[in-house]
PDB file of C-alpha atoms in Angstrom:
ATOM      1  CA  MET A   1      -4.496 -19.689   3.484  1.00 58.00           C
ATOM      2  CA  ASP A   2      -4.493 -21.419  -0.504  1.00 62.00           C
ATOM      3  CA  ALA A   3      -5.700 -18.486  -2.187  1.00 62.00           C
ATOM      4  CA  ILE A   4      -3.142 -16.397  -0.253  1.00 64.00           C
ATOM      5  CA  ARG A   5      -0.442 -18.760  -2.058  1.00 62.00           C
ATOM      6  CA  ASP A   6      -1.761 -18.943  -4.726  1.00 63.00           C
ATOM      7  CA  LEU A   7      -2.175 -14.923  -5.151  1.00 61.00           C
ATOM      8  CA  ILE A   8       1.215 -14.768  -4.419  1.00 61.00           C
ATOM      9  CA  ALA A   9       2.363 -17.610  -6.426  1.00 62.00           C
ATOM     10  CA  ASN A  10       0.737 -15.759  -9.957  1.00 66.00           C
ATOM     11  CA  ASP A  11       1.455 -11.999  -8.955  1.00 63.00           C
ATOM     12  CA  GLU A  12       5.268 -11.230  -9.085  1.00 61.00           C
ATOM     13  CA  THR A  13       4.764  -7.681  -7.489  1.00 61.00           C
ATOM     14  CA  ILE A  14       3.536  -9.718  -4.156  1.00 65.00           C
ATOM     15  CA  SER A  15       6.204 -11.862  -3.993  1.00 61.00           C
ATOM     16  CA  ASP A  16       8.806  -9.717  -4.997  1.00 60.00           C
ATOM     17  CA  ARG A  17       7.322  -7.600  -1.536  1.00 62.00           C
ATOM     18  CA  VAL A  18       7.089 -11.115   0.369  1.00 63.00           C
ATOM     19  CA  ALA A  19      11.328 -11.399  -0.434  1.00 60.00           C
ATOM     20  CA  GLU A  20      12.142  -8.484   0.554  1.00 59.00           C
ATOM     21  CA  LEU A  21      10.091  -8.739   3.910  1.00 64.00           C
ATOM     22  CA  THR A  22      11.685 -11.494   4.561  1.00 60.00           C
ATOM     23  CA  MET A  23      15.197 -10.068   4.110  1.00 56.00           C
ATOM     24  CA  VAL A  24      14.586  -6.649   6.603  1.00 53.00           C
ATOM     25  CA  ASP A  25      13.239  -9.547   9.130  1.00 59.00           C
ATOM     26  CA  HIS A  26      17.063 -11.311   8.653  1.00 52.00           C
ATOM     27  CA  LEU A  27      18.989  -8.112   8.859  1.00 51.00           C
ATOM     28  CA  VAL A  28      16.763  -7.201  11.383  1.00 54.00           C
ATOM     29  CA  SER A  29      17.578 -10.226  13.304  1.00 57.00           C
ATOM     30  CA  SER A  30      21.087  -9.950  12.393  1.00 52.00           C
ATOM     31  CA  THR A  31      21.447  -6.525  14.075  1.00 50.00           C
ATOM     32  CA  VAL A  32      19.590  -7.064  16.956  1.00 49.00           C
ATOM     33  CA  HIS A  33      21.950 -10.461  18.185  1.00 52.00           C
ATOM     34  CA  ALA A  34      24.432  -7.969  17.333  1.00 52.00           C
ATOM     35  CA  ILE A  35      23.126  -5.719  19.101  1.00 53.00           C
ATOM     36  CA  ASP A  36      22.496  -8.126  22.334  1.00 56.00           C
ATOM     37  CA  GLY A  37      26.095  -9.503  22.232  1.00 58.00           C
ATOM     38  CA  LYS A  38      28.023  -6.234  22.473  1.00 56.00           C
ATOM     39  CA  PRO A  39      29.205  -6.251  26.438  1.00 62.00           C
ATOM     40  CA  LEU A  40      27.976  -2.836  28.531  1.00 58.00           C
ATOM     41  CA  PRO A  41      30.142   0.053  28.982  1.00 59.00           C
ATOM     42  CA  GLN A  42      32.006  -0.431  32.124  1.00 62.00           C
ATOM     43  CA  SER A  43      30.470   3.343  33.907  1.00 57.00           C
ATOM     44  CA  THR A  44      26.955   1.931  32.591  1.00 57.00           C
ATOM     45  CA  GLU A  45      27.780  -1.745  34.910  1.00 61.00           C
ATOM     46  CA  GLN A  46      28.602   0.495  37.692  1.00 61.00           C
ATOM     47  CA  LEU A  47      25.379   2.844  37.946  1.00 56.00           C
ATOM     48  CA  MET A  48      23.478  -0.621  37.695  1.00 60.00           C
ATOM     49  CA  ALA A  49      25.528  -2.102  40.510  1.00 66.00           C
ATOM     50  CA  LYS A  50      24.964   1.251  42.374  1.00 57.00           C
ATOM     51  CA  SER A  51      21.372   1.282  41.804  1.00 54.00           C
ATOM     52  CA  GLN A  52      21.668  -2.144  42.761  1.00 59.00           C
ATOM     53  CA  SER A  53      22.885  -1.620  46.045  1.00 59.00           C
ATOM     54  CA  SER A  54      21.047   1.577  46.997  1.00 53.00           C
ATOM     55  CA  SER A  55      16.751   0.280  46.723  1.00 49.00           C
ATOM     56  CA  PRO A  56      15.357  -2.833  45.622  1.00 51.00           C
ATOM     57  CA  SER A  57      12.743  -0.086  43.682  1.00 49.00           C
ATOM     58  CA  ASN A  58      15.956   1.054  42.431  1.00 48.00           C
ATOM     59  CA  VAL A  59      16.890  -2.478  40.222  1.00 46.00           C
ATOM     60  CA  ILE A  60      16.982  -2.196  36.707  1.00 44.00           C
ATOM     61  CA  GLU A  61      14.614  -4.970  35.065  1.00 49.00           C
ATOM     62  CA  MET A  62      15.945  -4.548  31.281  1.00 50.00           C
ATOM     63  CA  SER A  63      19.085  -3.313  29.605  1.00 53.00           C
ATOM     64  CA  PHE A  64      19.238   0.395  28.147  1.00 52.00           C
ATOM     65  CA  TRP A  65      19.925  -2.017  24.831  1.00 50.00           C
ATOM     66  CA  ARG A  66      17.367  -4.750  25.026  1.00 53.00           C
ATOM     67  CA  LYS A  67      14.981  -1.900  25.698  1.00 54.00           C
ATOM     68  CA  ALA A  68      16.202  -0.946  22.025  1.00 51.00           C
ATOM     69  CA  SER A  69      16.174  -3.682  20.605  1.00 51.00           C
ATOM     70  CA  HIS A  70      12.530  -4.848  21.785  1.00 52.00           C
ATOM     71  CA  SER A  71      11.274  -1.321  20.024  1.00 52.00           C
ATOM     72  CA  VAL A  72      13.324  -1.244  16.860  1.00 50.00           C
ATOM     73  CA  ARG A  73      11.148  -4.958  16.361  1.00 52.00           C
ATOM     74  CA  GLU A  74       7.544  -3.098  17.303  1.00 50.00           C
ATOM     75  CA  HIS A  75       8.600  -0.532  14.957  1.00 51.00           C
ATOM     76  CA  ILE A  76       9.904  -2.990  12.074  1.00 52.00           C
ATOM     77  CA  ALA A  77       7.002  -5.290  12.513  1.00 47.00           C
ATOM     78  CA  ILE A  78       4.202  -2.521  12.333  1.00 46.00           C
ATOM     79  CA  ALA A  79       6.330  -1.580   9.245  1.00 49.00           C
ATOM     80  CA  ALA A  80       6.787  -4.614   7.506  1.00 47.00           C
ATOM     81  CA  VAL A  81       2.378  -5.571   8.513  1.00 44.00           C
ATOM     82  CA  PHE A  82       1.745  -2.155   6.658  1.00 43.00           C
ATOM     83  CA  ILE A  83       4.200  -2.875   3.834  1.00 45.00           C
ATOM     84  CA  LEU A  84       2.872  -6.455   3.574  1.00 43.00           C
ATOM     85  CA  THR A  85      -0.700  -5.524   3.319  1.00 40.00           C
ATOM     86  CA  PHE A  86      -0.313  -2.359   1.109  1.00 42.00           C
ATOM     87  CA  GLY A  87       1.449  -4.285  -1.560  1.00 42.00           C
ATOM     88  CA  VAL A  88      -1.635  -7.619  -1.326  1.00 37.00           C
ATOM     89  CA  THR A  89      -4.286  -4.806  -1.607  1.00 35.00           C
ATOM     90  CA  ILE A  90      -2.277  -3.677  -4.494  1.00 35.00           C
ATOM     91  CA  GLY A  91      -1.739  -6.649  -6.024  1.00 35.00           C
ATOM     92  CA  VAL A  92      -5.380  -7.585  -6.158  1.00 33.00           C
ATOM     93  CA  PHE A  93      -7.079  -4.720  -7.563  1.00 32.00           C
ATOM     94  CA  LEU A  94      -4.291  -3.942  -9.994  1.00 34.00           C
ATOM     95  CA  GLY A  95      -3.270  -6.941 -11.005  1.00 36.00           C
ATOM     96  CA  SER A  96       0.202  -7.872 -13.283  1.00 37.00           C
ATOM     97  CA  SER A  97       1.167  -5.785 -15.032  1.00 39.00           C
ATOM     98  CA  PRO A  98       0.400  -4.677 -18.042  1.00 36.00           C
ATOM     99  CA  GLY A  99       1.356  -7.461 -20.714  1.00 41.00           C
ATOM    100  CA  SER A 100       3.175 -10.051 -18.132  1.00 50.00           C
ATOM    101  CA  TYR A 101       2.678 -13.626 -18.215  1.00 54.00           C
ATOM    102  CA  ASN A 102       3.284 -15.857 -15.465  1.00 72.00           C
ATOM    103  CA  PRO A 103       4.304 -19.134 -16.458  1.00 82.00           C
ATOM    104  CA  ASP A 104       1.478 -22.256 -15.023  1.00 90.00           C
ATOM    105  CA  TRP A 105       2.521 -23.065 -11.637  1.00 93.00           C
ATOM    106  CA  ASP A 106       1.700 -26.911 -11.873  1.00 93.00           C
ATOM    107  CA  THR A 107       4.302 -27.808 -14.815  1.00 94.00           C
ATOM    108  CA  ILE A 108       7.212 -25.939 -12.436  1.00 96.00           C
ATOM    109  CA  SER A 109       6.081 -27.883  -9.480  1.00 96.00           C
ATOM    110  CA  GLN A 110       6.473 -31.349 -11.581  1.00 95.00           C
ATOM    111  CA  HIS A 111       9.914 -30.241 -12.943  1.00 96.00           C
ATOM    112  CA  LEU A 112      10.459 -29.428  -9.536  1.00 97.00           C
ATOM    113  CA  THR A 113       9.345 -32.773  -8.023  1.00 96.00           C
ATOM    114  CA  GLN A 114      10.659 -35.051 -11.064  1.00 96.00           C
ATOM    115  CA  LYS A 115      14.175 -32.939 -12.773  1.00 96.00           C
ATOM    116  CA  PRO A 116      17.267 -32.752 -11.431  1.00 96.00           C
ATOM    117  CA  SER A 117      19.409 -29.548 -10.575  1.00 96.00           C
ATOM    118  CA  ASP A 118      21.910 -27.947 -13.152  1.00 93.00           C
ATOM    119  CA  GLN A 119      19.103 -28.234 -16.018  1.00 91.00           C
ATOM    120  CA  VAL A 120      17.441 -25.999 -18.502  1.00 93.00           C
ATOM    121  CA  PHE A 121      14.160 -26.806 -18.760  1.00 93.00           C
ATOM    122  CA  THR A 122      11.417 -25.126 -21.784  1.00 93.00           C
ATOM    123  CA  LEU A 123       7.928 -24.599 -20.371  1.00 90.00           C
ATOM    124  CA  ASP A 124       6.320 -22.943 -22.919  1.00 84.00           C
ATOM    125  CA  SER A 125       6.772 -20.714 -26.451  1.00 80.00           C
ATOM    126  CA  GLN A 126       8.531 -17.965 -23.261  1.00 87.00           C
ATOM    127  CA  TRP A 127       9.855 -19.384 -20.415  1.00 93.00           C
ATOM    128  CA  ASP A 128      12.933 -20.920 -19.875  1.00 94.00           C
ATOM    129  CA  LEU A 129      13.237 -23.052 -16.301  1.00 95.00           C
ATOM    130  CA  ASN A 130      16.676 -23.117 -14.716  1.00 95.00           C
ATOM    131  CA  ILE A 131      16.977 -25.672 -11.904  1.00 96.00           C
ATOM    132  CA  GLN A 132      19.859 -24.316  -9.962  1.00 95.00           C
ATOM    133  CA  ALA A 133      20.226 -25.606  -6.476  1.00 95.00           C
ATOM    134  CA  SER A 134      17.893 -27.823  -4.047  1.00 96.00           C
ATOM    135  CA  PHE A 135      18.472 -27.479  -0.265  1.00 96.00           C
ATOM    136  CA  ILE A 136      16.930 -28.196   2.999  1.00 95.00           C
ATOM    137  CA  ASN A 137      15.095 -25.092   5.543  1.00 94.00           C
ATOM    138  CA  THR A 138      15.412 -23.928   8.738  1.00 93.00           C
ATOM    139  CA  LYS A 139      11.813 -25.572   9.188  1.00 93.00           C
ATOM    140  CA  ASP A 140      13.283 -29.074   7.848  1.00 94.00           C
ATOM    141  CA  ASP A 141      11.223 -28.898   4.319  1.00 95.00           C
ATOM    142  CA  TYR A 142      13.432 -29.658   1.058  1.00 97.00           C
ATOM    143  CA  CYS A 143      13.573 -26.762  -1.079  1.00 97.00           C
ATOM    144  CA  ARG A 144      15.033 -25.310  -4.528  1.00 97.00           C
ATOM    145  CA  LEU A 145      16.255 -22.589  -6.203  1.00 96.00           C
ATOM    146  CA  PHE A 146      15.825 -22.153  -9.518  1.00 96.00           C
ATOM    147  CA  THR A 147      15.619 -19.044 -12.430  1.00 94.00           C
ATOM    148  CA  LEU A 148      12.588 -18.337 -14.748  1.00 94.00           C
ATOM    149  CA  ARG A 149      13.781 -16.809 -18.001  1.00 93.00           C
ATOM    150  CA  SER A 150      12.092 -15.028 -20.831  1.00 91.00           C
ATOM    151  CA  ALA A 151      13.206 -12.623 -23.190  1.00 88.00           C
ATOM    152  CA  ALA A 152      12.201  -9.150 -21.389  1.00 87.00           C
ATOM    153  CA  GLU A 153      12.271 -10.292 -17.874  1.00 90.00           C
ATOM    154  CA  ALA A 154      13.894 -13.082 -15.349  1.00 92.00           C
ATOM    155  CA  HIS A 155      13.357 -13.831 -11.640  1.00 92.00           C
ATOM    156  CA  ILE A 156      15.622 -15.977  -9.132  1.00 93.00           C
ATOM    157  CA  ASN A 157      12.757 -18.377  -7.741  1.00 95.00           C
ATOM    158  CA  ILE A 158      12.843 -20.860  -4.097  1.00 96.00           C
ATOM    159  CA  ALA A 159      10.198 -22.727  -3.706  1.00 96.00           C
ATOM    160  CA  CYS A 160       9.866 -25.248  -0.718  1.00 96.00           C
ATOM    161  CA  ASN A 161       7.700 -28.470  -0.466  1.00 95.00           C
ATOM    162  CA  THR A 162       5.712 -28.482   2.453  1.00 88.00           C
ATOM    163  CA  GLY A 163       3.755 -31.223   2.531  1.00 81.00           C
ATOM    164  CA  ASN A 164       2.799 -33.226  -0.825  1.00 82.00           C
ATOM    165  CA  SER A 165       3.100 -29.650  -2.837  1.00 92.00           C
ATOM    166  CA  TRP A 166       5.081 -26.389  -3.418  1.00 96.00           C
ATOM    167  CA  GLN A 167       4.571 -23.223  -2.209  1.00 95.00           C
ATOM    168  CA  LEU A 168       6.808 -20.470  -3.450  1.00 94.00           C
ATOM    169  CA  HIS A 169       8.858 -18.556  -1.066  1.00 93.00           C
ATOM    170  CA  SER A 170      10.589 -16.335  -2.977  1.00 92.00           C
ATOM    171  CA  ARG A 171      11.217 -14.619  -5.799  1.00 91.00           C
ATOM    172  CA  LEU A 172      13.421 -12.041  -6.589  1.00 90.00           C
ATOM    173  CA  PRO A 173      13.832 -10.104  -9.965  1.00 89.00           C
ATOM    174  CA  THR A 174      17.369 -10.833 -11.467  1.00 85.00           C
ATOM    175  CA  ASP A 175      18.859  -9.295 -15.097  1.00 78.00           C
ATOM    176  CA  ALA A 176      17.140 -11.467 -18.472  1.00 71.00           C
ATOM    177  CA  SER A 177      20.994 -11.254 -19.406  1.00 68.00           C
ATOM    178  CA  SER A 178      23.032 -12.050 -16.383  1.00 58.00           C
ATOM    179  CA  PRO A 179      24.018 -16.137 -16.290  1.00 55.00           C
ATOM    180  CA  ASP A 180      21.724 -19.032 -13.768  1.00 54.00           C
ATOM    181  CA  THR A 181      23.952 -20.777 -11.812  1.00 52.00           C
ATOM    182  CA  TYR A 182      24.358 -19.570  -8.685  1.00 53.00           C
ATOM    183  CA  ARG A 183      27.903 -19.144  -6.136  1.00 48.00           C
ATOM    184  CA  THR A 184      28.682 -18.248  -3.081  1.00 42.00           C
ATOM    185  CA  ALA A 185      29.175 -14.512  -2.289  1.00 42.00           C
ATOM    186  CA  SER A 186      27.494 -13.493  -5.465  1.00 51.00           C
ATOM    187  CA  VAL A 187      26.571 -10.745  -7.196  1.00 55.00           C
ATOM    188  CA  HIS A 188      23.441 -10.905  -5.831  1.00 71.00           C
ATOM    189  CA  PRO A 189      23.502 -10.198  -1.781  1.00 79.00           C
ATOM    190  CA  GLU A 190      19.648  -9.990  -1.421  1.00 83.00           C
ATOM    191  CA  LEU A 191      19.605 -14.099  -2.391  1.00 85.00           C
ATOM    192  CA  ASP A 192      22.625 -14.089  -0.285  1.00 86.00           C
ATOM    193  CA  ALA A 193      20.730 -12.346   2.628  1.00 87.00           C
ATOM    194  CA  LEU A 194      17.589 -14.608   1.551  1.00 87.00           C
ATOM    195  CA  LEU A 195      19.702 -17.797   1.571  1.00 89.00           C
ATOM    196  CA  ASP A 196      21.510 -17.423   4.574  1.00 89.00           C
ATOM    197  CA  SER A 197      18.150 -17.142   6.478  1.00 89.00           C
ATOM    198  CA  THR A 198      16.912 -20.103   5.190  1.00 90.00           C
ATOM    199  CA  LEU A 199      19.172 -23.160   4.114  1.00 93.00           C
ATOM    200  CA  LYS A 200      19.937 -25.643   6.764  1.00 92.00           C
ATOM    201  CA  GLY A 201      23.765 -26.583   6.238  1.00 90.00           C
ATOM    202  CA  SER A 202      24.460 -26.752   2.449  1.00 92.00           C
ATOM    203  CA  PHE A 203      22.875 -27.591  -0.455  1.00 95.00           C
ATOM    204  CA  LEU A 204      22.541 -31.090  -1.224  1.00 96.00           C
ATOM    205  CA  ASN A 205      24.657 -32.812  -3.225  1.00 96.00           C
ATOM    206  CA  ARG A 206      23.925 -34.724  -5.922  1.00 96.00           C
ATOM    207  CA  SER A 207      23.491 -38.478  -4.506  1.00 96.00           C
ATOM    208  CA  GLN A 208      21.586 -36.425  -1.946  1.00 96.00           C
ATOM    209  CA  GLU A 209      18.999 -35.016  -4.642  1.00 97.00           C
ATOM    210  CA  ASN A 210      18.543 -38.092  -6.410  1.00 96.00           C
ATOM    211  CA  GLU A 211      17.735 -39.641  -2.878  1.00 96.00           C
ATOM    212  CA  ALA A 212      15.138 -36.746  -2.210  1.00 96.00           C
ATOM    213  CA  ILE A 213      13.940 -37.104  -5.649  1.00 96.00           C
ATOM    214  CA  ASP A 214      13.248 -40.628  -5.578  1.00 95.00           C
ATOM    215  CA  ASN A 215      11.507 -40.436  -1.870  1.00 93.00           C
ATOM    216  CA  HIS A 216       8.724 -37.752  -3.206  1.00 92.00           C
ATOM    217  CA  TRP A 217      10.217 -34.725  -1.256  1.00 95.00           C
ATOM    218  CA  GLN A 218       9.340 -35.783   1.996  1.00 88.00           C
ATOM    219  CA  SER A 219      10.873 -34.187   4.571  1.00 78.00           C
ATOM    220  CA  GLN A 220      13.834 -34.953   6.908  1.00 63.00           C
TER     221      GLN A 220
END
């Protein structure tokens, strides 16, 4: 697992694919929940009542909508596994794109551990780190939203503290010239969807974030 985490942290292509899969999972879950929440048509309810009263062997064990949602889940799961496997394979054999460079993850982790949000830090001659916000995810781990930016490229990242180390959760490419500040209902719908599926409650305020820093980001 450590080798896989390191590969995701150091290979932008793979981390982008993982982020896309996270969004797919969120969208599928939302769609399935919406389907489950819809009432059955009256004609279907009448048909079910008639079938139940006529013979026990004709009882419908699962609604049509639930069968459909189950089928959708199966197909999406198969597709997700294929995409992830394909992406990891390509990343291992092809590596990063020519000329690409990622800053040292240990340096990033050190800043995530020690520094508050709303500050920009120069990591080296090529990359700037802008820590934008902190929050608790649905697994009760502390996470931080940050942007890495160079002259040629930029990406928005989410890293979560699992135990005693920061692990890259998601990475989304963004315009190198766009502002770093994240705003609710931003112009980055992929990030909005990702945060909706990851964030528990709301972003930490400054006092809460300072307390988390003092406590070395220990899980709730």
